[in-house]
Amino acid sequence: MSRLETQHIFLISIGLIVLGFYSPSAWLQMKVAKRRKAVTRGLPGALDLMQVAIEAGLGFDAAMNRVAKEFGRFCGPIAEEFTILQLEIQAGKPRDLAFAELERRTGVDVMASFANVVQQSAEFGTPISQALENYAIEMRQDRELKAQAKANALPVKMSGVLAAFMMPILLLIMLTPIAIRWTTVLTVQ
């Protein structure tokens, strides 16, 4: 084996070690972000379904179990989290601690707000179905505002890209006739 081959093997080994060290963490962060996004997107629909179940006569816990069972096909993470929450409550964990654990597990702001809505509704005696409906509407409005903000920022981002790709072409179009004229003038003399 020559010295050059040994160096290549060493560099490849170092690269593979670095890749092996950082890739599981990056993969896990990607999965966490995907799960959080699924929870954020699916929660308004789950709340609507829960509100309908409560208005149909189910209690809050029964409605949450029903949503976890029915919603599992559409948004698995929410169904899993609701199931875990209900299992913790059934095992005897206080409701506020179970909701705090739900907030910690998901790491999503909307789930923390959902827990606050449920706890405040129970505390103040307001109808839970109305609170869930209002919160679902608020979440949809927030998502719409975020989408509008992204759409409004798009022209600014596009202008830089367009300038970067259009400017060289425009310069080429403007300078080509000048270059042709100079070459003809210089070749004539």
XYZ file of N, CA and C in Angstrom:
567
model
N 0.838 -1.178 0.000
C 0.000 0.000 0.000
C 0.883 1.241 0.000
N 0.571 2.150 -0.878
C 1.379 3.359 -0.942
C 0.917 4.350 0.122
N 1.730 5.358 0.280
C 1.428 6.371 1.289
C 0.156 7.146 0.938
N -0.058 7.394 -0.358
C -1.241 8.117 -0.812
C -2.517 7.330 -0.514
N -2.483 6.011 -0.754
C -3.652 5.181 -0.453
C -3.937 5.168 1.045
N -2.906 5.137 1.856
C -3.084 5.149 3.309
C -3.732 6.457 3.754
N -3.311 7.565 3.161
C -3.908 8.855 3.507
C -5.382 8.909 3.103
N -5.687 8.370 1.925
C -7.080 8.347 1.484
C -7.937 7.499 2.420
N -7.436 6.344 2.795
C -8.176 5.469 3.716
C -8.368 6.169 5.054
N -7.334 6.851 5.521
C -7.426 7.563 6.794
C -8.472 8.678 6.721
N -8.445 9.464 5.640
C -9.410 10.553 5.487
C -10.838 10.026 5.344
N -11.004 8.955 4.592
C -12.333 8.357 4.454
C -12.817 7.831 5.797
N -11.920 7.217 6.554
C -12.294 6.700 7.880
C -12.723 7.835 8.804
N -11.974 8.920 8.802
C -12.327 10.077 9.632
C -13.690 10.627 9.202
N -13.903 10.735 7.901
C -15.186 11.224 7.402
C -16.341 10.330 7.818
N -16.151 9.017 7.731
C -17.206 8.087 8.137
C -17.462 8.144 9.636
N -16.419 8.329 10.423
C -16.593 8.445 11.874
C -17.400 9.700 12.206
N -17.052 10.813 11.575
C -17.785 12.062 11.812
C -19.237 11.914 11.362
N -19.435 11.304 10.199
C -20.791 11.083 9.702
C -21.578 10.178 10.648
N -20.956 9.125 11.120
C -21.611 8.211 12.053
C -21.903 8.851 13.396
N -21.102 9.825 13.774
C -21.313 10.492 15.055
C -22.469 11.489 14.998
N -22.548 12.246 13.905
C -23.544 13.317 13.825
C -24.854 12.914 13.149
N -24.844 11.910 12.287
C -26.065 11.584 11.545
C -27.209 11.067 12.415
N -26.992 10.250 13.456
C -28.153 9.851 14.279
C -28.837 11.044 14.946
N -28.051 11.987 15.411
C -28.626 13.172 16.047
C -29.420 13.996 15.036
N -28.876 14.163 13.855
C -29.580 14.926 12.819
C -30.860 14.207 12.400
N -30.792 12.875 12.273
C -31.973 12.092 11.906
C -33.051 12.223 12.973
N -32.637 12.147 14.240
C -33.590 12.251 15.341
C -34.232 13.640 15.386
N -33.439 14.682 15.173
C -33.985 16.042 15.152
C -34.994 16.211 14.016
N -34.707 15.580 12.882
C -35.626 15.643 11.752
C -36.949 14.945 12.095
N -36.875 13.793 12.748
C -38.081 13.063 13.143
C -38.884 13.845 14.187
N -38.194 14.481 15.128
C -38.870 15.289 16.154
C -39.595 16.456 15.496
N -38.934 17.132 14.571
C -39.564 18.266 13.879
C -40.783 17.805 13.083
N -40.679 16.644 12.444
C -41.802 16.112 11.666
C -42.984 15.785 12.578
N -42.700 15.192 13.738
C -43.769 14.842 14.680
C -44.429 16.107 15.238
N -43.624 17.103 15.582
C -44.182 18.354 16.107
C -45.058 19.042 15.067
N -44.620 18.999 13.826
C -45.413 19.605 12.758
C -46.735 18.863 12.585
N -46.699 17.534 12.675
C -47.929 16.743 12.556
C -48.887 17.058 13.698
N -48.354 17.217 14.909
C -49.200 17.555 16.058
C -49.821 18.933 15.860
N -49.023 19.887 15.421
C -49.523 21.251 15.220
C -50.599 21.294 14.138
N -50.381 20.556 13.048
C -51.356 20.566 11.954
C -52.635 19.805 12.296
N -52.499 18.735 13.055
C -53.654 17.884 13.311
C -54.512 18.276 14.487
N -53.989 19.109 15.379
C -54.732 19.423 16.598
C -56.071 20.123 16.348
N -56.187 21.079 15.414
C -57.509 21.697 15.209
C -58.590 20.686 14.823
N -58.261 19.754 13.961
C -59.228 18.731 13.578
C -59.593 17.830 14.741
N -58.591 17.482 15.552
C -58.858 16.647 16.726
C -59.757 17.382 17.715
N -59.527 18.670 17.872
C -60.369 19.449 18.786
C -61.800 19.551 18.275
N -61.955 19.703 16.961
C -63.306 19.736 16.398
C -64.026 18.413 16.636
N -63.320 17.319 16.419
C -63.913 16.005 16.637
C -64.254 15.799 18.111
N -63.374 16.274 18.985
C -63.629 16.161 20.420
C -64.837 17.010 20.817
N -64.950 18.191 20.238
C -66.087 19.068 20.541
C -67.393 18.419 20.110
N -67.408 17.790 18.941
C -68.613 17.108 18.462
C -68.965 15.948 19.389
N -67.951 15.203 19.825
C -68.198 14.070 20.722
C -68.751 14.545 22.065
N -68.238 15.651 22.569
C -68.728 16.186 23.849
C -70.161 16.681 23.699
N -70.443 17.363 22.594
C -71.807 17.840 22.364
C -72.780 16.683 22.155
N -72.260 15.535 21.698
C -73.108 14.356 21.509
C -73.402 13.656 22.826
N -72.743 14.093 23.897
C -73.064 13.544 25.205
C -71.941 12.799 25.896
N -70.798 12.656 25.252
C -69.672 11.985 25.901
C -69.005 12.935 26.889
N -68.405 12.376 27.920
C -67.602 13.178 28.830
C -66.273 13.519 28.181
N -65.507 14.396 28.829
C -64.242 14.834 28.243
C -63.288 13.663 28.031
N -63.126 12.819 29.043
C -62.194 11.692 28.920
C -62.656 10.696 27.864
N -63.944 10.405 27.836
C -64.476 9.482 26.827
C -64.330 10.074 25.427
N -64.538 11.382 25.313
C -64.380 12.042 24.013
C -62.926 11.991 23.556
N -61.997 12.185 24.500
C -60.583 12.128 24.135
C -60.189 10.712 23.718
N -60.707 9.707 24.410
C -60.445 8.322 24.008
C -61.014 8.037 22.624
N -62.198 8.539 22.370
C -62.838 8.337 21.065
C -62.028 9.012 19.958
N -61.576 10.229 20.220
C -60.762 10.952 19.233
C -59.454 10.210 18.995
N -58.842 9.707 20.059
C -57.586 8.963 19.910
C -57.800 7.725 19.050
N -58.934 7.068 19.230
C -59.219 5.860 18.457
C -59.525 6.196 17.000
N -60.364 7.193 16.778
C -60.791 7.541 15.420
C -59.733 8.334 14.655
N -58.989 9.149 15.352
C -58.045 10.066 14.697
C -56.706 9.401 14.403
N -56.503 8.190 14.896
C -55.233 7.499 14.685
C -54.903 7.282 13.226
N -55.923 7.148 12.391
C -55.679 6.940 10.961
C -55.187 8.206 10.274
N -55.584 9.359 10.800
C -55.263 10.624 10.144
C -54.015 11.282 10.716
N -53.883 11.232 12.019
C -52.730 11.872 12.668
C -52.292 11.011 13.845
N -51.389 10.093 13.572
C -50.928 9.159 14.589
C -50.349 9.795 15.835
N -49.508 10.833 15.705
C -48.920 11.427 16.908
C -49.950 11.973 17.895
N -51.004 12.596 17.400
C -52.024 13.121 18.314
C -52.753 11.974 18.993
N -53.078 10.937 18.230
C -53.757 9.780 18.817
C -52.886 9.140 19.890
N -51.594 9.024 19.612
C -50.678 8.442 20.601
C -50.614 9.296 21.862
N -50.497 10.598 21.694
C -50.383 11.487 22.851
C -51.668 11.510 23.674
N -52.816 11.527 23.004
C -54.084 11.495 23.736
C -54.243 10.172 24.484
N -53.821 9.075 23.858
C -53.914 7.766 24.516
C -53.019 7.717 25.742
N -51.796 8.203 25.608
C -50.873 8.224 26.750
C -51.433 9.101 27.862
N -51.977 10.256 27.497
C -52.565 11.162 28.489
C -53.692 10.470 29.250
N -54.576 9.803 28.531
C -55.694 9.130 29.190
C -55.228 7.958 30.051
N -54.211 7.236 29.595
C -53.677 6.137 30.408
C -53.063 6.664 31.703
N -52.367 7.795 31.620
C -51.787 8.388 32.827
C -52.883 8.827 33.799
N -53.942 9.439 33.278
C -55.043 9.887 34.140
C -55.742 8.681 34.766
N -55.955 7.633 33.971
C -56.602 6.431 34.495
C -55.732 5.715 35.525
N -54.416 5.874 35.406
C -53.505 5.247 36.363
C -53.444 6.017 37.677
N -54.069 7.186 37.735
C -54.128 7.930 38.980
C -53.301 9.196 39.023
N -52.650 9.537 37.927
C -51.880 10.782 37.907
C -52.858 11.952 37.887
N -52.608 12.984 38.678
C -53.495 14.158 38.649
C -53.548 14.766 37.242
N -54.721 15.264 36.894
C -54.953 15.773 35.541
C -53.969 16.878 35.163
N -53.685 17.804 36.087
C -52.769 18.900 35.754
C -51.357 18.383 35.509
N -50.920 17.375 36.261
C -49.593 16.795 36.023
C -49.556 16.014 34.714
N -50.644 15.339 34.403
C -50.703 14.596 33.140
C -50.634 15.553 31.949
N -51.336 16.685 32.053
C -51.272 17.672 30.974
C -49.894 18.327 30.902
N -49.254 18.549 32.049
C -47.893 19.102 32.044
C -46.933 18.129 31.363
N -47.130 16.848 31.605
C -46.294 15.834 30.953
C -46.563 15.799 29.447
N -47.816 15.995 29.069
C -48.166 16.070 27.645
C -47.444 17.240 26.977
N -47.436 18.381 27.640
C -46.726 19.555 27.115
C -45.242 19.260 26.949
N -44.641 18.626 27.959
C -43.214 18.327 27.917
C -42.893 17.330 26.803
N -43.728 16.304 26.665
C -43.476 15.273 25.655
C -43.555 15.823 24.246
N -44.577 16.629 23.986
C -44.759 17.114 22.620
C -43.831 18.276 22.298
N -43.611 19.158 23.256
C -42.751 20.311 23.005
C -43.361 21.301 22.025
N -44.684 21.286 21.913
C -45.387 22.151 20.967
C -46.200 23.170 21.754
N -46.113 24.425 21.353
C -46.827 25.497 22.057
C -48.339 25.314 22.024
N -48.855 24.829 20.893
C -50.309 24.691 20.785
C -50.845 23.641 21.752
N -50.038 22.632 22.054
C -50.477 21.616 23.010
C -50.478 22.190 24.425
N -49.514 23.060 24.724
C -49.499 23.724 26.034
C -50.724 24.624 26.178
N -51.064 25.323 25.119
C -52.255 26.179 25.152
C -53.523 25.342 25.284
N -53.555 24.192 24.617
C -54.697 23.279 24.735
C -54.865 22.830 26.182
N -53.757 22.489 26.823
C -53.817 22.074 28.227
C -54.348 23.208 29.096
N -53.900 24.426 28.832
C -54.392 25.582 29.593
C -55.885 25.809 29.371
N -56.341 25.650 28.132
C -57.766 25.829 27.830
C -58.596 24.814 28.604
N -58.155 23.561 28.610
C -58.909 22.509 29.308
C -58.917 22.767 30.810
N -57.764 23.130 31.356
C -57.685 23.357 32.801
C -58.498 24.581 33.224
N -58.437 25.645 32.450
C -59.212 26.842 32.790
C -60.707 26.594 32.641
N -61.078 25.805 31.655
C -62.491 25.486 31.484
C -63.010 24.695 32.676
N -62.215 23.761 33.157
C -62.623 22.980 34.330
C -62.629 23.851 35.584
N -61.659 24.753 35.671
C -61.530 25.618 36.848
C -62.685 26.606 36.969
N -63.042 27.222 35.848
C -64.053 28.276 35.877
C -65.459 27.779 35.551
N -65.581 26.529 35.160
C -66.892 25.960 34.900
C -67.507 26.345 33.569
N -66.703 26.794 32.626
C -67.237 27.123 31.300
C -67.413 25.833 30.501
N -68.322 25.829 29.547
C -68.522 24.620 28.736
C -67.256 24.285 27.939
N -66.790 23.062 28.080
C -65.546 22.649 27.431
C -65.698 22.621 25.915
N -66.881 22.263 25.410
C -67.057 22.184 23.956
C -66.911 23.559 23.316
N -67.430 24.581 23.969
C -67.304 25.941 23.441
C -65.844 26.395 23.485
N -65.148 26.077 24.560
C -63.734 26.446 24.675
C -62.905 25.746 23.603
N -63.191 24.470 23.344
C -62.457 23.729 22.313
C -62.732 24.299 20.928
N -63.979 24.644 20.670
C -64.333 25.223 19.371
C -63.616 26.552 19.155
N -63.632 27.410 20.167
C -62.960 28.708 20.053
C -61.458 28.541 19.863
N -60.873 27.595 20.586
C -59.430 27.397 20.458
C -59.069 26.832 19.086
N -59.881 25.932 18.551
C -59.623 25.391 17.212
C -59.695 26.496 16.164
N -60.684 27.380 16.301
C -60.805 28.508 15.365
C -59.582 29.414 15.473
N -59.151 29.677 16.690
C -57.973 30.526 16.907
C -56.719 29.898 16.298
N -56.574 28.585 16.447
C -55.411 27.905 15.869
C -55.413 27.997 14.348
N -56.569 27.834 13.740
C -56.652 27.934 12.279
C -56.321 29.347 11.813
N -56.789 30.347 12.545
C -56.485 31.732 12.185
C -54.991 32.004 12.314
N -54.363 31.481 13.362
C -52.919 31.653 13.522
C -52.163 31.009 12.368
N -52.594 29.807 11.971
C -51.929 29.121 10.863
C -52.103 29.901 9.566
N -53.288 30.481 9.368
C -53.534 31.283 8.177
C -52.664 32.541 8.173
N -52.524 33.189 9.326
C -51.680 34.384 9.415
C -50.218 34.055 9.132
N -49.751 32.911 9.631
C -48.371 32.504 9.355
C -48.168 32.240 7.867
N -49.150 31.617 7.227
C -49.053 31.358 5.788
C -49.045 32.665 5.004
N -49.860 33.626 5.419
C -49.877 34.927 4.751
C -48.550 35.656 4.933
N -47.961 35.556 6.125
C -46.668 36.197 6.363
C -45.592 35.581 5.475
N -45.627 34.261 5.318
C -44.661 33.608 4.426
C -44.875 34.044 2.983
N -46.133 34.145 2.573
C -46.433 34.569 1.206
C -46.001 36.012 0.971
N -46.150 36.866 1.969
C -45.738 38.263 1.829
C -44.224 38.409 1.789
N -43.497 37.509 2.423
C -42.038 37.579 2.421
C -41.437 36.996 1.146
N -42.217 36.264 0.388
C -41.706 35.592 -0.799
C -41.173 36.542 -1.875
N -41.865 37.637 -2.230
C -41.315 38.525 -3.265
C -39.945 39.101 -2.902
N -39.730 39.388 -1.640
C -38.438 39.929 -1.219
C -37.345 38.886 -1.429
N -37.641 37.650 -1.068
C -36.658 36.580 -1.248
C -36.415 36.291 -2.725
N -37.472 36.377 -3.525
C -37.331 36.090 -4.949
C -36.555 37.170 -5.681
N -36.635 38.403 -5.224
C -35.962 39.484 -5.939
C -34.450 39.297 -5.923
N -33.894 38.836 -4.835
C -32.455 38.588 -4.786
C -32.036 37.481 -5.730
N -32.797 36.420 -5.780
C -32.489 35.302 -6.671
C -32.632 35.733 -8.126
N -33.710 36.442 -8.421
C -33.901 36.914 -9.793
C -32.776 37.844 -10.222
N -32.368 38.731 -9.333
C -31.268 39.647 -9.668
C -29.981 38.872 -9.896
N -29.735 37.866 -9.097
C -28.501 37.089 -9.236
C -28.456 36.338 -10.562
N -29.592 35.842 -11.028
C -29.600 35.079 -12.274
C -29.859 35.942 -13.502
N -30.571 37.036 -13.342
C -30.904 37.873 -14.487
C -29.792 38.863 -14.836
N -29.088 39.354 -13.829
C -28.070 40.380 -14.069
C -26.970 39.898 -15.022
N -26.404 38.717 -14.855
C -25.377 38.291 -15.811
C -25.911 38.177 -17.240
N -27.129 37.708 -17.398
C -27.712 37.585 -18.736
C -27.927 38.967 -19.353
N -28.440 39.897 -18.565
C -28.648 41.257 -19.078
C -27.325 41.906 -19.468
N -26.303 41.717 -18.639
C -24.985 42.264 -18.982
C -24.454 41.632 -20.262
N -24.655 40.340 -20.420
C -24.212 39.655 -21.635
C -24.938 40.206 -22.857
N -26.235 40.417 -22.736
C -27.018 40.954 -23.856
C -26.582 42.379 -24.187
N -26.283 43.181 -23.172
C -25.899 44.574 -23.424
C -24.464 44.695 -23.925
N -23.567 43.854 -23.437
C -22.157 44.002 -23.791
C -21.760 43.242 -25.053
N -22.546 42.290 -25.501
C -22.203 41.524 -26.703
C -22.123 42.417 -27.943
N -23.087 43.301 -28.214
C -22.943 44.168 -29.403
C -21.703 45.069 -29.324
N -21.391 45.540 -28.130
C -20.201 46.388 -27.968
C -18.953 45.576 -28.259
N -18.891 44.357 -27.762
C -17.724 43.506 -28.001
C -17.593 43.173 -29.481
N -18.697 42.918 -30.152
C -18.654 42.626 -31.593
C -18.164 43.844 -32.362
N -18.657 45.029 -32.005
C -18.238 46.250 -32.681
C -16.744 46.494 -32.472
N -16.250 46.286 -31.259
C -14.824 46.494 -30.988
C -13.970 45.509 -31.782
N -14.396 44.264 -31.835
C -13.590 43.282 -32.579
C -13.556 43.617 -34.060
N -14.671 44.100 -34.615
C -14.666 44.468 -36.038
C -13.816 45.708 -36.279
N -13.858 46.662 -35.366
C -13.054 47.880 -35.513
C -11.571 47.547 -35.375
N -11.226 46.727 -34.405
C -9.821 46.395 -34.182
C -9.258 45.498 -35.275
N -10.073 44.641 -35.871
C -9.574 43.772 -36.942
C -9.427 44.533 -38.254
N -10.218 45.585 -38.462
C -10.124 46.385 -39.679
C -8.822 47.179 -39.672
N -8.412 47.658 -38.534
C -7.213 48.497 -38.460
C -6.027 47.644 -38.532
